[in-house]
Short mmCIF file of N, CA and C in Angstrom, two decimals:
data_model
loop_
_atom_site.label_atom_id
_atom_site.label_comp_id
_atom_site.label_asym_id
_atom_site.label_seq_id
_atom_site.Cartn_x
_atom_site.Cartn_y
_atom_site.Cartn_z
N MET A 1 127.66 -50.85 47.75
CA MET A 1 127.20 -51.29 46.38
C MET A 1 125.80 -51.46 46.42
N ASP A 2 125.12 -51.88 47.60
CA ASP A 2 123.71 -51.99 47.65
C ASP A 2 123.02 -50.69 47.37
N ILE A 3 123.56 -49.60 47.89
CA ILE A 3 122.91 -48.35 47.78
C ILE A 3 122.89 -48.00 46.22
N VAL A 4 123.95 -48.17 45.54
CA VAL A 4 123.96 -47.84 44.18
C VAL A 4 122.82 -48.60 43.36
N LEU A 5 122.82 -49.89 43.69
CA LEU A 5 121.81 -50.69 43.06
C LEU A 5 120.47 -50.24 43.38
N LEU A 6 120.11 -49.76 44.60
CA LEU A 6 118.85 -49.34 44.94
C LEU A 6 118.47 -47.95 44.29
N LEU A 7 119.49 -47.11 44.12
CA LEU A 7 119.31 -45.90 43.41
C LEU A 7 119.01 -46.20 41.95
N LEU A 8 119.88 -47.09 41.43
CA LEU A 8 119.60 -47.38 40.05
C LEU A 8 118.07 -47.92 39.72
N GLN A 9 117.68 -48.85 40.68
CA GLN A 9 116.41 -49.32 40.60
C GLN A 9 115.33 -48.29 40.69
N GLN A 10 115.50 -47.28 41.74
CA GLN A 10 114.44 -46.28 41.73
C GLN A 10 114.52 -45.30 40.54
N ASN A 11 115.66 -45.15 40.04
CA ASN A 11 115.71 -44.34 38.73
C ASN A 11 115.09 -45.01 37.59
N ALA A 12 115.17 -46.34 37.54
CA ALA A 12 114.54 -47.07 36.41
C ALA A 12 112.87 -47.07 36.60
N ILE A 13 112.54 -47.08 37.85
CA ILE A 13 111.14 -46.90 38.14
C ILE A 13 110.64 -45.54 37.62
N MET A 14 111.43 -44.59 37.98
CA MET A 14 111.03 -43.14 37.60
C MET A 14 111.00 -43.07 35.98
N LEU A 15 112.04 -43.70 35.37
CA LEU A 15 112.04 -43.67 33.93
C LEU A 15 110.77 -44.35 33.30
N CYS A 16 110.37 -45.44 34.02
CA CYS A 16 109.13 -45.99 33.56
C CYS A 16 107.81 -45.05 33.75
N TYR A 17 107.76 -44.33 34.83
CA TYR A 17 106.76 -43.39 35.06
C TYR A 17 106.85 -42.26 33.93
N LEU A 18 108.04 -41.94 33.60
CA LEU A 18 108.24 -40.80 32.56
C LEU A 18 107.78 -41.42 31.23
N ILE A 19 108.08 -42.60 30.87
CA ILE A 19 107.59 -43.18 29.66
C ILE A 19 106.08 -43.36 29.59
N VAL A 20 105.42 -43.67 30.65
CA VAL A 20 103.94 -43.74 30.73
C VAL A 20 103.43 -42.39 30.53
N GLY A 21 103.98 -41.40 31.21
CA GLY A 21 103.42 -40.04 31.01
C GLY A 21 103.68 -39.55 29.55
N TYR A 22 104.64 -39.85 29.06
CA TYR A 22 104.95 -39.54 27.62
C TYR A 22 103.97 -40.18 26.61
N VAL A 23 103.69 -41.39 27.00
CA VAL A 23 102.69 -42.13 25.94
C VAL A 23 101.32 -41.50 26.29
N MET A 24 100.96 -41.25 27.50
CA MET A 24 99.58 -40.53 27.83
C MET A 24 99.48 -39.25 27.20
N LEU A 25 100.53 -38.46 27.16
CA LEU A 25 100.54 -37.17 26.42
C LEU A 25 100.34 -37.28 24.99
N LYS A 26 101.05 -38.31 24.39
CA LYS A 26 100.97 -38.40 23.02
C LYS A 26 99.49 -39.02 22.58
N LYS A 27 98.95 -39.85 23.29
CA LYS A 27 97.69 -40.30 23.10
C LYS A 27 96.47 -39.30 23.54
N LYS A 28 96.90 -38.00 23.90
CA LYS A 28 96.07 -37.04 24.40
C LYS A 28 95.15 -37.40 25.49
N ILE A 29 95.55 -38.44 26.40
CA ILE A 29 94.82 -38.83 27.55
C ILE A 29 95.17 -37.76 28.67
N LEU A 30 96.47 -37.08 28.63
CA LEU A 30 96.93 -36.16 29.50
C LEU A 30 97.35 -34.88 28.84
N SER A 31 96.85 -33.74 29.44
CA SER A 31 97.13 -32.49 28.79
C SER A 31 98.61 -32.06 29.07
N VAL A 32 99.08 -30.99 28.51
CA VAL A 32 100.44 -30.43 28.65
C VAL A 32 100.61 -29.98 30.05
N ASN A 33 99.56 -29.27 30.65
CA ASN A 33 99.59 -28.88 32.11
C ASN A 33 99.76 -30.12 32.99
N GLY A 34 98.95 -31.03 32.75
CA GLY A 34 98.99 -32.39 33.58
C GLY A 34 100.37 -32.92 33.52
N SER A 35 100.98 -32.98 32.35
CA SER A 35 102.32 -33.49 32.18
C SER A 35 103.37 -32.75 32.98
N ALA A 36 103.33 -31.37 32.91
CA ALA A 36 104.23 -30.62 33.62
C ALA A 36 104.08 -30.92 35.19
N ASP A 37 102.79 -31.01 35.70
CA ASP A 37 102.57 -31.26 37.04
C ASP A 37 103.19 -32.61 37.45
N ILE A 38 103.08 -33.62 36.59
CA ILE A 38 103.71 -34.96 36.91
C ILE A 38 105.13 -34.85 36.90
N GLY A 39 105.77 -34.09 35.98
CA GLY A 39 107.16 -33.87 35.89
C GLY A 39 107.69 -33.18 37.35
N LYS A 40 106.90 -32.19 37.74
CA LYS A 40 107.39 -31.48 38.95
C LYS A 40 107.18 -32.44 40.15
N MET A 41 106.18 -33.15 40.14
CA MET A 41 105.95 -34.13 41.30
C MET A 41 107.14 -35.16 41.37
N LEU A 42 107.59 -35.64 40.17
CA LEU A 42 108.74 -36.59 40.11
C LEU A 42 109.98 -35.85 40.62
N LEU A 43 110.19 -34.58 40.23
CA LEU A 43 111.38 -33.86 40.56
C LEU A 43 111.39 -33.46 41.97
N TYR A 44 110.31 -32.94 42.50
CA TYR A 44 110.36 -32.30 43.81
C TYR A 44 109.97 -33.23 44.98
N PHE A 45 109.20 -34.37 44.64
CA PHE A 45 108.86 -35.23 45.65
C PHE A 45 109.30 -36.62 45.62
N ILE A 46 109.14 -37.32 44.50
CA ILE A 46 109.44 -38.72 44.37
C ILE A 46 111.01 -38.99 44.42
N MET A 47 111.81 -38.10 43.75
CA MET A 47 113.21 -38.26 43.74
C MET A 47 113.80 -37.93 45.15
N PRO A 48 113.46 -36.86 45.84
CA PRO A 48 114.02 -36.84 47.17
C PRO A 48 113.67 -37.95 48.14
N VAL A 49 112.36 -38.38 48.10
CA VAL A 49 111.92 -39.51 48.88
C VAL A 49 112.80 -40.73 48.62
N SER A 50 112.87 -41.13 47.33
CA SER A 50 113.68 -42.31 46.91
C SER A 50 115.14 -42.16 47.44
N ILE A 51 115.79 -41.00 47.41
CA ILE A 51 117.15 -40.84 47.95
C ILE A 51 117.20 -41.05 49.39
N ILE A 52 116.25 -40.39 50.10
CA ILE A 52 116.11 -40.56 51.70
C ILE A 52 115.98 -41.99 51.91
N LYS A 53 115.05 -42.71 51.31
CA LYS A 53 114.64 -44.08 51.52
C LYS A 53 115.86 -45.01 51.33
N SER A 54 116.76 -44.65 50.41
CA SER A 54 117.91 -45.55 50.08
C SER A 54 118.92 -45.47 51.19
N TYR A 55 119.00 -44.45 52.00
CA TYR A 55 119.80 -44.33 53.06
C TYR A 55 119.34 -44.78 54.39
N ILE A 56 118.09 -45.14 54.51
CA ILE A 56 117.54 -45.68 55.72
C ILE A 56 117.90 -47.06 56.04
N ARG A 57 118.67 -47.23 57.11
CA ARG A 57 119.23 -48.61 57.54
C ARG A 57 119.07 -48.73 59.09
N THR A 58 119.08 -50.02 59.44
CA THR A 58 118.97 -50.23 60.93
C THR A 58 120.35 -49.80 61.58
N PHE A 59 120.29 -49.37 62.76
CA PHE A 59 121.61 -48.95 63.37
C PHE A 59 122.24 -50.06 63.95
N SER A 60 123.63 -50.04 63.69
CA SER A 60 124.55 -51.01 64.29
C SER A 60 125.84 -50.32 64.67
N PRO A 61 126.35 -50.68 65.83
CA PRO A 61 127.59 -50.11 66.32
C PRO A 61 128.72 -50.16 65.27
N ASP A 62 128.76 -51.24 64.51
CA ASP A 62 129.89 -51.37 63.56
C ASP A 62 129.79 -50.34 62.52
N MET A 63 128.58 -49.87 62.00
CA MET A 63 128.34 -48.78 61.09
C MET A 63 128.83 -47.47 61.67
N LEU A 64 128.71 -47.31 62.97
CA LEU A 64 129.05 -46.14 63.66
C LEU A 64 130.60 -45.95 63.66
N ARG A 65 131.32 -46.96 63.73
CA ARG A 65 132.79 -46.91 63.69
C ARG A 65 133.19 -46.58 62.32
#
């Protein structure tokens, strides 16, 4: 259950980043190309890293069984 909560937390953080990017695009602080680059970075880098990070745990013999 801890993994599910961690993944939900990471997705909520990514949603916040997405909202900030959308607001920056609407206020013309960020261009369309910059917005696409941020979306690609979220998709290809941040999401896989957060998934891998959620599975990192200390080793214990009980988990091995």
